PDB file of C-alpha atoms in Angstrom:
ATOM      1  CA  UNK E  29      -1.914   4.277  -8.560  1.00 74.00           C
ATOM      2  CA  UNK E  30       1.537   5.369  -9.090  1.00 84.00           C
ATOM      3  CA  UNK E  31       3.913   3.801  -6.917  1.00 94.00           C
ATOM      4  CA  UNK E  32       8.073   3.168  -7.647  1.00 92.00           C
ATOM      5  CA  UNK E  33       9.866   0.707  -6.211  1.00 94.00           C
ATOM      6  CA  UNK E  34      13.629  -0.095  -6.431  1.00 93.00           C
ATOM      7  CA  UNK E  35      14.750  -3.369  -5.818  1.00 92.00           C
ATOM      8  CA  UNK E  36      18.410  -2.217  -5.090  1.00 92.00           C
ATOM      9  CA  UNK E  37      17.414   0.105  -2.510  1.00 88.00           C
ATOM     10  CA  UNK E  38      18.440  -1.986   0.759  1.00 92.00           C
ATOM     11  CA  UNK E  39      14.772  -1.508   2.131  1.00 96.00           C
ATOM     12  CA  UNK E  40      12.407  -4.449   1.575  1.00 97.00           C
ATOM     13  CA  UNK E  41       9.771  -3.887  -1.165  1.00 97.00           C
ATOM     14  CA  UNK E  42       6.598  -3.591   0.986  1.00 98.00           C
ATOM     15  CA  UNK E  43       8.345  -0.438   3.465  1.00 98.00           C
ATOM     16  CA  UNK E  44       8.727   1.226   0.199  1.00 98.00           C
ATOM     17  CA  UNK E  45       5.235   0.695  -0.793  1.00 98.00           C
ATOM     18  CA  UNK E  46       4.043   1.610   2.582  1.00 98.00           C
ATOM     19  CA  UNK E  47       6.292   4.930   2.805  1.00 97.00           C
ATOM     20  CA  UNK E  48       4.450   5.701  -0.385  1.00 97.00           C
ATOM     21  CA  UNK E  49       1.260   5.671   0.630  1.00 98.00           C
ATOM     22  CA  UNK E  50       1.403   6.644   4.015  1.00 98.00           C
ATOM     23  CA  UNK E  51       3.135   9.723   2.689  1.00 97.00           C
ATOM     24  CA  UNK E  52       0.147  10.065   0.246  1.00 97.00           C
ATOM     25  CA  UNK E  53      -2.704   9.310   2.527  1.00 97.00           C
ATOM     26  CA  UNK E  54      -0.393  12.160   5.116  1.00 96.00           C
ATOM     27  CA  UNK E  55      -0.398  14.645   2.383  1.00 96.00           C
ATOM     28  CA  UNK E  56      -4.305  14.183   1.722  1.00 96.00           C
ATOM     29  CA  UNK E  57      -3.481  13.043  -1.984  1.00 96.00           C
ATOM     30  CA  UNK E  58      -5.527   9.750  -0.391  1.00 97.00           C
ATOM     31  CA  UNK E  59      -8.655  10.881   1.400  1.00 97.00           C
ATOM     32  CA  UNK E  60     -10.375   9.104   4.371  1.00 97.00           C
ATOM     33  CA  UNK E  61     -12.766   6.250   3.118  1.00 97.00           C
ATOM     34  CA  UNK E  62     -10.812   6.035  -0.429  1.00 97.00           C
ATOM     35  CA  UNK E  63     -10.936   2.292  -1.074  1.00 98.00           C
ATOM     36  CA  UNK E  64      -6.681   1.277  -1.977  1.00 98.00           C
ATOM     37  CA  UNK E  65      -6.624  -0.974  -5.225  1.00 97.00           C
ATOM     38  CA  UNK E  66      -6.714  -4.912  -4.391  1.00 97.00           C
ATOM     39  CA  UNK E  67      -3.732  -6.525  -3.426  1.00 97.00           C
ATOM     40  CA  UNK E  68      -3.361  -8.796  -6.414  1.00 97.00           C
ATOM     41  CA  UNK E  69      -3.667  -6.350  -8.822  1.00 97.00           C
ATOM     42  CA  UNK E  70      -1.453  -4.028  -6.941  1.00 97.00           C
ATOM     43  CA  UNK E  71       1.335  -6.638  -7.119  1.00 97.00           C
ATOM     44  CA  UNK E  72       0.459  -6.820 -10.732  1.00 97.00           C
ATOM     45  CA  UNK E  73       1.230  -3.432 -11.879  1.00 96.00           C
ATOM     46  CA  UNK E  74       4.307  -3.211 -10.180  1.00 96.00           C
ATOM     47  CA  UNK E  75       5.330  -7.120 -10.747  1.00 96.00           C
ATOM     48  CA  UNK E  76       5.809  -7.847  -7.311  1.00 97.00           C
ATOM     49  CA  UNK E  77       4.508 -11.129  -5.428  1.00 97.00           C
ATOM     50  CA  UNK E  78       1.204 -10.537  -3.820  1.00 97.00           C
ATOM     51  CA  UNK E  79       2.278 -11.209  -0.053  1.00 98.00           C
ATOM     52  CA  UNK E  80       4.244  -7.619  -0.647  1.00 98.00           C
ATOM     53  CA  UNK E  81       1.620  -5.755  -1.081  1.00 98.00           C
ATOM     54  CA  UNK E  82      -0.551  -7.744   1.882  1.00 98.00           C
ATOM     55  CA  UNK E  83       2.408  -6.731   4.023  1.00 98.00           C
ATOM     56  CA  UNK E  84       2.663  -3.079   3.091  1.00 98.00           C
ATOM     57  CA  UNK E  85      -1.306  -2.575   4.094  1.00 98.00           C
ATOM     58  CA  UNK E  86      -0.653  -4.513   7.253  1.00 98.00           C
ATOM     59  CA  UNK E  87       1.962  -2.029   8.025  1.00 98.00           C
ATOM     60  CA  UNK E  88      -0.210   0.545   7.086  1.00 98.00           C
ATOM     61  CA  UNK E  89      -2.844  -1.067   9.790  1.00 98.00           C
ATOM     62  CA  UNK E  90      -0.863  -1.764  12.035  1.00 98.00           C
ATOM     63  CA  UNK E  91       0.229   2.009  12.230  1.00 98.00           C
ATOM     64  CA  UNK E  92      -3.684   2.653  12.342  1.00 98.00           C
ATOM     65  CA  UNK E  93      -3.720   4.504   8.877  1.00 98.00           C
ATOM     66  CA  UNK E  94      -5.851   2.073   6.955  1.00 98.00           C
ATOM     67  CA  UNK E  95      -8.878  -0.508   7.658  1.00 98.00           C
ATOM     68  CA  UNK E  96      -9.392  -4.164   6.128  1.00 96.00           C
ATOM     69  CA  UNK E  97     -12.744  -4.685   5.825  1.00 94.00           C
ATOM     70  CA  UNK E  98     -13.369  -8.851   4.618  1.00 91.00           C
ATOM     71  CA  UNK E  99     -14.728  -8.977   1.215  1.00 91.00           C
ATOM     72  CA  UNK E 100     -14.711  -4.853   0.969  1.00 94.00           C
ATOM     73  CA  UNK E 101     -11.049  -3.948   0.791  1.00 96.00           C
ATOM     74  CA  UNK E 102      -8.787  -1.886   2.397  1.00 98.00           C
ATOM     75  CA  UNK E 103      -9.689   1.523   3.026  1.00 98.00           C
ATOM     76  CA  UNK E 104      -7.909   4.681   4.331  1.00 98.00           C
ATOM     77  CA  UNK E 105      -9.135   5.683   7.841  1.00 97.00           C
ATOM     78  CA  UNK E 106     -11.668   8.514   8.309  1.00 80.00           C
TER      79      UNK E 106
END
């Protein structure tokens, strides 16, 4: 998944991961029920701490865009 991040941008790392992909999943680039890549190795491939990335999908929750399902994943809603 290609995401870009910019650590001198002002706004904390996990808004700019969660503008990304609610952008994406608002464009339809991310369909409904498309599973979003685990947290860890999210964090991984852009070199972030994990916790970022936890925060970003929370946002994403929160705002009613996505779905944690225990032990599944995190999943755009459909």
């Amino acid at each position: 998944m290609l995401i870009h991040i910019t650590r001198r941008s002002g706004q904390a790392l996990y808004l700019q991961v969660a503008e990304q992909l609610r952008t994406r999943i608002e464009a339809g680039e991310l369909l409904p029920n498309t599973r979003l890549p685990a947290s860890r190795i999210l964090a991984k491939q852009l070199g972030v701490n994990r916790i970022t990335i936890v925060n970003a999908y929370a946002e994403l929750e929160a705002e009613g865009l996505v779905v944690s399902r225990t032990g599944s994943g995190t999943f755009v809603v459909g």
